[in-house]
Tab-separated table of N, CA and C in Angstrom:
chain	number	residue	atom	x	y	z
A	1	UNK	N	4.428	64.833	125.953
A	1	UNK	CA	3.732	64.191	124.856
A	1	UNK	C	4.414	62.869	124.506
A	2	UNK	N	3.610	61.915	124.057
A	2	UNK	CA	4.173	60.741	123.663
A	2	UNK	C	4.397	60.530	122.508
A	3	UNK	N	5.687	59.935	122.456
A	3	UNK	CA	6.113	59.466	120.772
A	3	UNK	C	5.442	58.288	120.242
A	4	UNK	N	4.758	58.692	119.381
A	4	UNK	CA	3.702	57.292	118.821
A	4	UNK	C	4.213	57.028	117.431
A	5	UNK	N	4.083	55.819	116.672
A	5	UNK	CA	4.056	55.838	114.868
A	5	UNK	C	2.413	55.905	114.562
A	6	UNK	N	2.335	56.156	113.320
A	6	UNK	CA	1.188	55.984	112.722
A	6	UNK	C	1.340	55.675	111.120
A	7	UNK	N	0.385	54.917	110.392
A	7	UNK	CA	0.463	54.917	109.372
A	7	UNK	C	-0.088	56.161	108.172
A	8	UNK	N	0.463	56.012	107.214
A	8	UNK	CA	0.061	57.136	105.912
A	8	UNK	C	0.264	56.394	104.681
A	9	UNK	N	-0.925	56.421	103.487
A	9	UNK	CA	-0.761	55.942	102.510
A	9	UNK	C	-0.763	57.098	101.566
A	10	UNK	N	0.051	57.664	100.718
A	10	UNK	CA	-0.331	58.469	99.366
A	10	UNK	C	-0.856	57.179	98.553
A	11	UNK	N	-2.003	57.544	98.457
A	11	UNK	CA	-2.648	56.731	97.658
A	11	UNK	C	-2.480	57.123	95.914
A	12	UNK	N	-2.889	56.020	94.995
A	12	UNK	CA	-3.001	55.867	93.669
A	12	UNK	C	-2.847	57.430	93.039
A	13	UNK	N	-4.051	58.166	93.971
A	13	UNK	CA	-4.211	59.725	92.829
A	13	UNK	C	-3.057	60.444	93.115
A	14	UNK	N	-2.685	60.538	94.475
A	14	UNK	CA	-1.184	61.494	94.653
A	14	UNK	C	0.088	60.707	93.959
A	15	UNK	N	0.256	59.373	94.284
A	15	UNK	CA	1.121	58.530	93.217
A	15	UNK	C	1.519	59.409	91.860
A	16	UNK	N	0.189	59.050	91.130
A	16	UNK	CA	-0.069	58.934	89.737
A	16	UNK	C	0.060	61.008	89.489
A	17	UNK	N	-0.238	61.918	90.581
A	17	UNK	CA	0.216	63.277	90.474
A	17	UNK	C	1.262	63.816	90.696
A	18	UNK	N	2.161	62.802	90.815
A	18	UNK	CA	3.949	63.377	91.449
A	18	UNK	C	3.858	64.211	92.631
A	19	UNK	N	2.878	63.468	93.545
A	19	UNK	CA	3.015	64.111	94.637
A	19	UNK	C	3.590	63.550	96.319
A	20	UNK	N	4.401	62.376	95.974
A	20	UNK	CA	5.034	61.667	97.108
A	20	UNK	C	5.842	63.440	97.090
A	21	UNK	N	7.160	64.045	97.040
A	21	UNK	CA	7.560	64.890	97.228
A	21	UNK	C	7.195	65.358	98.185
A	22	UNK	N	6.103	66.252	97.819
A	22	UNK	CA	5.461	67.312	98.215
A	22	UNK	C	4.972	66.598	99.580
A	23	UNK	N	4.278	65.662	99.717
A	23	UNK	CA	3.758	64.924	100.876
A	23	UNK	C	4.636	64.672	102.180
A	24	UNK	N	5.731	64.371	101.323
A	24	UNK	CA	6.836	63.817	102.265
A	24	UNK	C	7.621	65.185	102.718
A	25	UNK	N	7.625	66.079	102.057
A	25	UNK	CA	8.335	67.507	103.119
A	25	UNK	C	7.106	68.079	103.993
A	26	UNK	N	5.427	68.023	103.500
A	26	UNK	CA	5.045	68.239	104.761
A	26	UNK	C	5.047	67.475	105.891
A	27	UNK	N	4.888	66.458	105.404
A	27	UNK	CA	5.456	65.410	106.978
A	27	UNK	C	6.882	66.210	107.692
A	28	UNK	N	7.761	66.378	107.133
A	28	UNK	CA	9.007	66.365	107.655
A	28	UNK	C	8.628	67.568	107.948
A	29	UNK	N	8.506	68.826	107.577
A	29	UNK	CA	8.507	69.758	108.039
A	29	UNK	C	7.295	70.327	109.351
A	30	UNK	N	6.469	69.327	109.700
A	30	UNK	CA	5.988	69.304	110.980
A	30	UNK	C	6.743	68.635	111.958
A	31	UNK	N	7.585	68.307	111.623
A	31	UNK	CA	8.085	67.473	112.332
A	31	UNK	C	8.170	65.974	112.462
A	32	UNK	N	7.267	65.633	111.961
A	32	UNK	CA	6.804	63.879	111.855
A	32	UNK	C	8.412	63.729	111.131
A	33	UNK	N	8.300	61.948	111.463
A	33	UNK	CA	9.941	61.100	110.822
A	33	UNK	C	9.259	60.119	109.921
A	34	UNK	N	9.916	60.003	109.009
A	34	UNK	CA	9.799	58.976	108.063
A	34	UNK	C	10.118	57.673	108.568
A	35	UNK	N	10.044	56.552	109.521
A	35	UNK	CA	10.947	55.584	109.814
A	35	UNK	C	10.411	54.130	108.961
A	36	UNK	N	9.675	54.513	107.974
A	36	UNK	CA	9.456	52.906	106.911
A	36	UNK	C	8.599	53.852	106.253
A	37	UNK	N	9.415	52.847	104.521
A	37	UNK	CA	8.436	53.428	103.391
A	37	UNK	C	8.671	52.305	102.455
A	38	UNK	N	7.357	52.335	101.801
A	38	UNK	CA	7.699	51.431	100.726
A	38	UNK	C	6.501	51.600	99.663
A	39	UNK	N	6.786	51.615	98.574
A	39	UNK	CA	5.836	51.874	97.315
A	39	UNK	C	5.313	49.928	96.933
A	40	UNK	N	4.253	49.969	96.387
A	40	UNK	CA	3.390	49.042	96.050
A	40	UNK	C	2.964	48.906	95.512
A	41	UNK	N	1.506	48.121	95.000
A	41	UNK	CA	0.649	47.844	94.077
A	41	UNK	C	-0.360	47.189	95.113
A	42	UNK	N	-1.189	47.314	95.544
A	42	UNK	CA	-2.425	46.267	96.287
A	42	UNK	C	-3.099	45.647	95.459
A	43	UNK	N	-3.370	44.204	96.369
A	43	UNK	CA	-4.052	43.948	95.371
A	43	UNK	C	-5.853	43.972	95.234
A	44	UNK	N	-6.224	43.308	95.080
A	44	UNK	CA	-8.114	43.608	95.661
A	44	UNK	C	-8.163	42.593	96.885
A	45	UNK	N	-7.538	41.876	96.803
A	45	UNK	CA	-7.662	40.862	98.491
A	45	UNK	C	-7.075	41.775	99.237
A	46	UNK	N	-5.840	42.515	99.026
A	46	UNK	CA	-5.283	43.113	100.118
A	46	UNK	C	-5.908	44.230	100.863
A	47	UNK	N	-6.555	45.736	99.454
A	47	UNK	CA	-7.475	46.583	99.925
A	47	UNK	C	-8.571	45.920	100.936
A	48	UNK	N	-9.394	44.945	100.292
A	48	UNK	CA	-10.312	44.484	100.852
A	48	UNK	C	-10.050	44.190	102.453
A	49	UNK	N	-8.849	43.290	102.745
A	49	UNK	CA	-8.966	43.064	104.040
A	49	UNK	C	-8.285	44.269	104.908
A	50	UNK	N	-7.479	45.583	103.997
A	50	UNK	CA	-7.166	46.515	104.859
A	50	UNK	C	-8.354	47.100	105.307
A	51	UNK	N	-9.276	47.300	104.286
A	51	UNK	CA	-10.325	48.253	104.974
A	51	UNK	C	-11.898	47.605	105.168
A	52	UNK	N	-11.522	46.459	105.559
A	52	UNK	CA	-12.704	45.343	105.984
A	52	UNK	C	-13.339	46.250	107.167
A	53	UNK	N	-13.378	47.226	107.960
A	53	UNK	CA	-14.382	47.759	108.485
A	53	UNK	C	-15.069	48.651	107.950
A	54	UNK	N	-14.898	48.737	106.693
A	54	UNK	CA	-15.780	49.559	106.122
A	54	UNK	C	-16.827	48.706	104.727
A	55	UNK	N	-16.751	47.584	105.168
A	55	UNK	CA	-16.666	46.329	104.343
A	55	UNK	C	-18.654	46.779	104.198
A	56	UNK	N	-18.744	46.917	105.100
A	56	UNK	CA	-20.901	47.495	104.664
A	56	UNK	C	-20.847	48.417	104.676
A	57	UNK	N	-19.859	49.726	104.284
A	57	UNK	CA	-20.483	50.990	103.394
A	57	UNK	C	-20.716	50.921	102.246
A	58	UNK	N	-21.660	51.951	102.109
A	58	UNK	CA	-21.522	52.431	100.122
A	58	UNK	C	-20.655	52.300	99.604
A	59	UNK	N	-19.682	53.070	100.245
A	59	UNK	CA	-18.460	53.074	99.269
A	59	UNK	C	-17.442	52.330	98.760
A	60	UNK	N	-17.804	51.299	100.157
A	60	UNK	CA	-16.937	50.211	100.036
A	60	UNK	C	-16.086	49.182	98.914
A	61	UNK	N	-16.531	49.061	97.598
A	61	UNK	CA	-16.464	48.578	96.574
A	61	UNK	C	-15.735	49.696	95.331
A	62	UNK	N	-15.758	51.395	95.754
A	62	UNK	CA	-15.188	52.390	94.895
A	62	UNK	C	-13.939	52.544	95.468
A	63	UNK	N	-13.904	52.678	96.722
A	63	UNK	CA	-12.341	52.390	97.813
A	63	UNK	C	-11.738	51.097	97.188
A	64	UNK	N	-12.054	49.943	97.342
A	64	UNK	CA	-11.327	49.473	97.161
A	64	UNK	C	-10.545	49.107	95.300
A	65	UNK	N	-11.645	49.793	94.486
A	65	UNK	CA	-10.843	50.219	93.282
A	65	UNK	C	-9.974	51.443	93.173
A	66	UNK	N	-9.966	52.070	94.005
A	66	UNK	CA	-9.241	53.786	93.958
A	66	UNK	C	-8.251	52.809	94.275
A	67	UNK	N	-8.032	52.237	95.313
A	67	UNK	CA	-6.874	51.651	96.281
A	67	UNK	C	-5.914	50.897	95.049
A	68	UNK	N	-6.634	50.007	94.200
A	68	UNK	CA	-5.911	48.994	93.095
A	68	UNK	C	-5.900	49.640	92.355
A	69	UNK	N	-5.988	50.900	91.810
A	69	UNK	CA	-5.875	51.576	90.588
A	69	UNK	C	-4.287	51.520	90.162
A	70	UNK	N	-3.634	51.658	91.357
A	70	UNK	CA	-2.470	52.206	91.068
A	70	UNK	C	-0.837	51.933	92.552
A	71	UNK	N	0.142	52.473	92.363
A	71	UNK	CA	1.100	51.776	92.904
A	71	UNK	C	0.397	52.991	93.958
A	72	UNK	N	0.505	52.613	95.368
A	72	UNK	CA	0.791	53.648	96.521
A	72	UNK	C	2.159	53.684	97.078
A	73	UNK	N	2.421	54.910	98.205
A	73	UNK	CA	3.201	54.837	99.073
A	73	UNK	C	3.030	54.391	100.294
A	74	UNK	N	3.312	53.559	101.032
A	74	UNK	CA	3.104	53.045	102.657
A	74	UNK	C	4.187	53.691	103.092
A	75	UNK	N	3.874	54.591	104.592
A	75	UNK	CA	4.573	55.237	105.809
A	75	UNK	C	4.354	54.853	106.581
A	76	UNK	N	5.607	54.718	107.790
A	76	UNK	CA	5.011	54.820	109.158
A	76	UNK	C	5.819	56.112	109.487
A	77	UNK	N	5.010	56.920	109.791
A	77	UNK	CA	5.309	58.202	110.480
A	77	UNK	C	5.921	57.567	112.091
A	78	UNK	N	6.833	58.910	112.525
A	78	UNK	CA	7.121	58.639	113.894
A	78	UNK	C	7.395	60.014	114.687
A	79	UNK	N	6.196	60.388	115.627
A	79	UNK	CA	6.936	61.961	116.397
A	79	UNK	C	5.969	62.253	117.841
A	80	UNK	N	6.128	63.233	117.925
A	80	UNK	CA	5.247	63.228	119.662
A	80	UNK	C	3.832	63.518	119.109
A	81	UNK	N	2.628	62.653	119.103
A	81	UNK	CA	1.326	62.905	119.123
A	81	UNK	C	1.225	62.458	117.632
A	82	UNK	N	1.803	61.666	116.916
A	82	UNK	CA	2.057	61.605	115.291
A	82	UNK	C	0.941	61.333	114.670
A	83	UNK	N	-0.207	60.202	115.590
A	83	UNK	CA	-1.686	60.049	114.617
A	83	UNK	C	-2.278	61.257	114.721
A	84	UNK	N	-2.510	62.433	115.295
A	84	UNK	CA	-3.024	63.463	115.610
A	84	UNK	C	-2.657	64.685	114.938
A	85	UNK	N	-1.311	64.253	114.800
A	85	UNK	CA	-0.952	65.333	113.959
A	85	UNK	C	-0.942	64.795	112.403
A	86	UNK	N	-0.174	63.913	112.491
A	86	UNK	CA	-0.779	63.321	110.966
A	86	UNK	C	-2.516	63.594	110.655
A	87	UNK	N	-3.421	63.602	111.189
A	87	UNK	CA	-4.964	63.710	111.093
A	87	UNK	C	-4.780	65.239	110.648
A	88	UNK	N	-4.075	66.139	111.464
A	88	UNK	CA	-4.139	67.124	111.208
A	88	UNK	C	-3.808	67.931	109.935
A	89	UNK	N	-2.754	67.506	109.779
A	89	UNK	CA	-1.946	67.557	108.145
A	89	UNK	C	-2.818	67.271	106.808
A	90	UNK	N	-3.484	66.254	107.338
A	90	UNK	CA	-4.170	65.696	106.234
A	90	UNK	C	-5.553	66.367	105.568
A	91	UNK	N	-6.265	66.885	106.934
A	91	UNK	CA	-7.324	67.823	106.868
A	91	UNK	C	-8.077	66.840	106.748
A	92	UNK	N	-9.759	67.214	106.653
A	92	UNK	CA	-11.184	66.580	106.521
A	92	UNK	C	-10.927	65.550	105.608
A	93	UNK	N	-11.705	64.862	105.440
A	93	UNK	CA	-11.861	63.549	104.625
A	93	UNK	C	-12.168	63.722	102.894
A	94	UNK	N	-13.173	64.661	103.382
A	94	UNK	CA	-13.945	65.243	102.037
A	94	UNK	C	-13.060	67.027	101.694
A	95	UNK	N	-12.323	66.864	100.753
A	95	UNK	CA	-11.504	68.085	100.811
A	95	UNK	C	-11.996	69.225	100.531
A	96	UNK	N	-13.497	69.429	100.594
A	96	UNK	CA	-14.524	70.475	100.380
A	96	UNK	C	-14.533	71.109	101.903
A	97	UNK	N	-14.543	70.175	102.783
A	97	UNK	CA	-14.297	70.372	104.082
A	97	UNK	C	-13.171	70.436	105.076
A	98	UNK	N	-12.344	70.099	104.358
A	98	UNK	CA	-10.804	70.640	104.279
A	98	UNK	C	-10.078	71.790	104.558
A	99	UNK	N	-9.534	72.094	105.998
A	99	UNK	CA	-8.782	73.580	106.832
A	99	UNK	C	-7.859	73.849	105.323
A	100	UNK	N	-7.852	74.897	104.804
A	100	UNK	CA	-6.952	75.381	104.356
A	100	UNK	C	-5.611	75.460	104.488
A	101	UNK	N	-4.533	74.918	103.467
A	101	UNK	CA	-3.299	74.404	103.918
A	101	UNK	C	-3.220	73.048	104.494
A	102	UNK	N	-4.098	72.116	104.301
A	102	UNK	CA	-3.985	70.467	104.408
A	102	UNK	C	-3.711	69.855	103.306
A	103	UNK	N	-3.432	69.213	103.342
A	103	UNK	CA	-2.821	68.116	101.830
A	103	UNK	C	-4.238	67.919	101.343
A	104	UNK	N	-5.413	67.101	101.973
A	104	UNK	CA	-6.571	67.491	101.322
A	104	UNK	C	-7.144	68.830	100.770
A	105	UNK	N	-7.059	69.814	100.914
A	105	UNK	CA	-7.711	71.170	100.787
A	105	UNK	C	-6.917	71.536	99.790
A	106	UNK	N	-5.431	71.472	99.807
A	106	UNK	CA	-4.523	71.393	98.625
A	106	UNK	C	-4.154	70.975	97.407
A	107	UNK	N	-4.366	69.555	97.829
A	107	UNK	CA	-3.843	68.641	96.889
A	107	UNK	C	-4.958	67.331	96.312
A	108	UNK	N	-6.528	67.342	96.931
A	108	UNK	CA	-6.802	66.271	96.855
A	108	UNK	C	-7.628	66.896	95.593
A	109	UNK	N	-8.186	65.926	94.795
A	109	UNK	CA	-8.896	66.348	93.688
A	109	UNK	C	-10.591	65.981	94.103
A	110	UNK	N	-11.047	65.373	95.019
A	110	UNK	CA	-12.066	64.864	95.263
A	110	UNK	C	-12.254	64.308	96.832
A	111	UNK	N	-13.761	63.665	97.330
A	111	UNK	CA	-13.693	63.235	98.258
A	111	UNK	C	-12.904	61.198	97.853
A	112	UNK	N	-13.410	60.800	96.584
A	112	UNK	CA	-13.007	59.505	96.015
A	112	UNK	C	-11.279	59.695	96.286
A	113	UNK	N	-10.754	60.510	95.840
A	113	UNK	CA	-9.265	61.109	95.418
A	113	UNK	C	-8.904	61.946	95.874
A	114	UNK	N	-8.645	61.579	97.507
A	114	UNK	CA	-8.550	62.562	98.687
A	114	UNK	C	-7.094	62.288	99.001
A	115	UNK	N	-5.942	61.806	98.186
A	115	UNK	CA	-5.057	61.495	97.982
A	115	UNK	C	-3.747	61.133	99.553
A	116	UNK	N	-4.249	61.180	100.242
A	116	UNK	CA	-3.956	60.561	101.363
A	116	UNK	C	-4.352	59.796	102.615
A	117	UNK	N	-4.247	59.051	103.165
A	117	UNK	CA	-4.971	57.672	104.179
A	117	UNK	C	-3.746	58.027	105.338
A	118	UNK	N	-4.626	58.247	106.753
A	118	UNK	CA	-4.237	58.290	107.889
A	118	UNK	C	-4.364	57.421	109.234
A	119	UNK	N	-3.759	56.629	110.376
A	119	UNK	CA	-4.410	55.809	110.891
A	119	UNK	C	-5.026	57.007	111.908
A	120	UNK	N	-6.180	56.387	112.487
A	120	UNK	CA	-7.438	57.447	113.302
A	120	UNK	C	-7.293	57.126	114.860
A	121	UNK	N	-6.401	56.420	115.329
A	121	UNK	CA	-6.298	55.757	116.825
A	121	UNK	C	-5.400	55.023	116.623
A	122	UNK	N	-4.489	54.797	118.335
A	122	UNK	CA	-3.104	53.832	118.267
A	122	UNK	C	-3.626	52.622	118.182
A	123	UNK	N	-4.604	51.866	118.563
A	123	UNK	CA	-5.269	50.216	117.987
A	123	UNK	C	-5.025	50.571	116.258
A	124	UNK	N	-5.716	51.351	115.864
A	124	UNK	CA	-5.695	51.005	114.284
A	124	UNK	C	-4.662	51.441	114.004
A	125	UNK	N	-3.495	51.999	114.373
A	125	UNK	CA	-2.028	52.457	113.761
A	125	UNK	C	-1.430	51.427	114.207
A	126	UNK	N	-1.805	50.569	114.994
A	126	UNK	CA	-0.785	49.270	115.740
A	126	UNK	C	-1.687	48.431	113.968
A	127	UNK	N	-2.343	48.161	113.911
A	127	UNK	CA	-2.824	47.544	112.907
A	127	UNK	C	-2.333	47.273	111.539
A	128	UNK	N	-2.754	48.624	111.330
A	128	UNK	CA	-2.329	49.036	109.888
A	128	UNK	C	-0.453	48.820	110.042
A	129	UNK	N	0.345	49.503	110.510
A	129	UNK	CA	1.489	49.563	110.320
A	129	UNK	C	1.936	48.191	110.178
A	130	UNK	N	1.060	47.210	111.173
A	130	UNK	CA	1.696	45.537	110.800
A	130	UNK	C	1.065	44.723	109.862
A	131	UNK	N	-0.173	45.624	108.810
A	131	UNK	CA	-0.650	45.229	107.916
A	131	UNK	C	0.705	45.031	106.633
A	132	UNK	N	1.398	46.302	106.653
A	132	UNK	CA	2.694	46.769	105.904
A	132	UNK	C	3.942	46.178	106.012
A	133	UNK	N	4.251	46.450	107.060
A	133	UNK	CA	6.133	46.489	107.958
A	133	UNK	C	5.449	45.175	108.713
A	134	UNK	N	7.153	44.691	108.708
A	134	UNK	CA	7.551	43.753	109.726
A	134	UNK	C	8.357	44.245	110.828
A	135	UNK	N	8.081	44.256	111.610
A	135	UNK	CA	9.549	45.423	113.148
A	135	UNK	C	11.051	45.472	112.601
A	136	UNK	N	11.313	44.753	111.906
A	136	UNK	CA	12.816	44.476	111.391
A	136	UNK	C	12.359	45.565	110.020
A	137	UNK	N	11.284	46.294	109.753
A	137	UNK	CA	11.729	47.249	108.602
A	137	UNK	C	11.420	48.306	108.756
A	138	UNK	N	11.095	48.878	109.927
A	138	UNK	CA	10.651	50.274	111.169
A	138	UNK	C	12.342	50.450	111.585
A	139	UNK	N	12.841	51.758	111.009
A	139	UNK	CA	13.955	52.198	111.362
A	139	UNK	C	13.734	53.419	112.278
A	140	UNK	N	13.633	53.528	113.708
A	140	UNK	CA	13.674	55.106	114.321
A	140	UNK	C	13.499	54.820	115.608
């Protein structure tokens, strides 16, 4: 298996629920590595151009207020198969649809406040992670 990074955001609602903790030992305890973190504030230019492919959905305009509501956490995960398993951890999108024992199915309060963001492919984890980090702040 290959060692890949991927990105993870605890977004605004897990923030604002004291749930970096909890997030961060299931990472670790699958195994995934923490190798960059950093807490934030986005701003609406920044959401906007992170999730500019979703720039003609519906939702597009409620994302990017969930996103500015509040400070997040930025990760880059690092382990063998890490976007995959990170996907996995995280469970369904909509936490109604959510495997039991996922941080969504667990912890999310909604599909809006699904309290964690995963990258979905190594193009968009090469992306996202250099949306965040500079290589000089990826320790692993």
């Amino acid at each position: 298996m290959a060692i890949e990074r991927t990105l993870s955001i605890i977004k605004p609602d897990g923030v604002r629920r004291n749930l970096i903790g909890e997030i961060l030992g299931r990472f670790e305890k699958s195994g995934l590595k923490v190798v960059a973190t950093r807490q934030c504030v986005l701003s609406k230019a920044e959401a906007e151009g992170f999730y500019a492919v979703h720039k003609e959905r519906p939702f597009f305009n409620d994302l990017v207020a969930s996103m500015t509501s509040g400070p997040v956490v930025v990760l880059v995960l690092q382990g063998e198969s890490a976007i995959l398993r990170n996907r996995d951890l995280m469970g369904a999108t909509n936490p109604k649809n959510a495997a039991p024992g996922t941080i969504r199915a667990d912890l999310a309060e909604s599909i809006e406040a699904n309290t964690v963001h995963g990258s979905d492919a190594t193009d968009t984890a090469a992306f996202e992670i250099s949306w965040f980090f500079r290589g000089t702040e990826i320790f692993g």
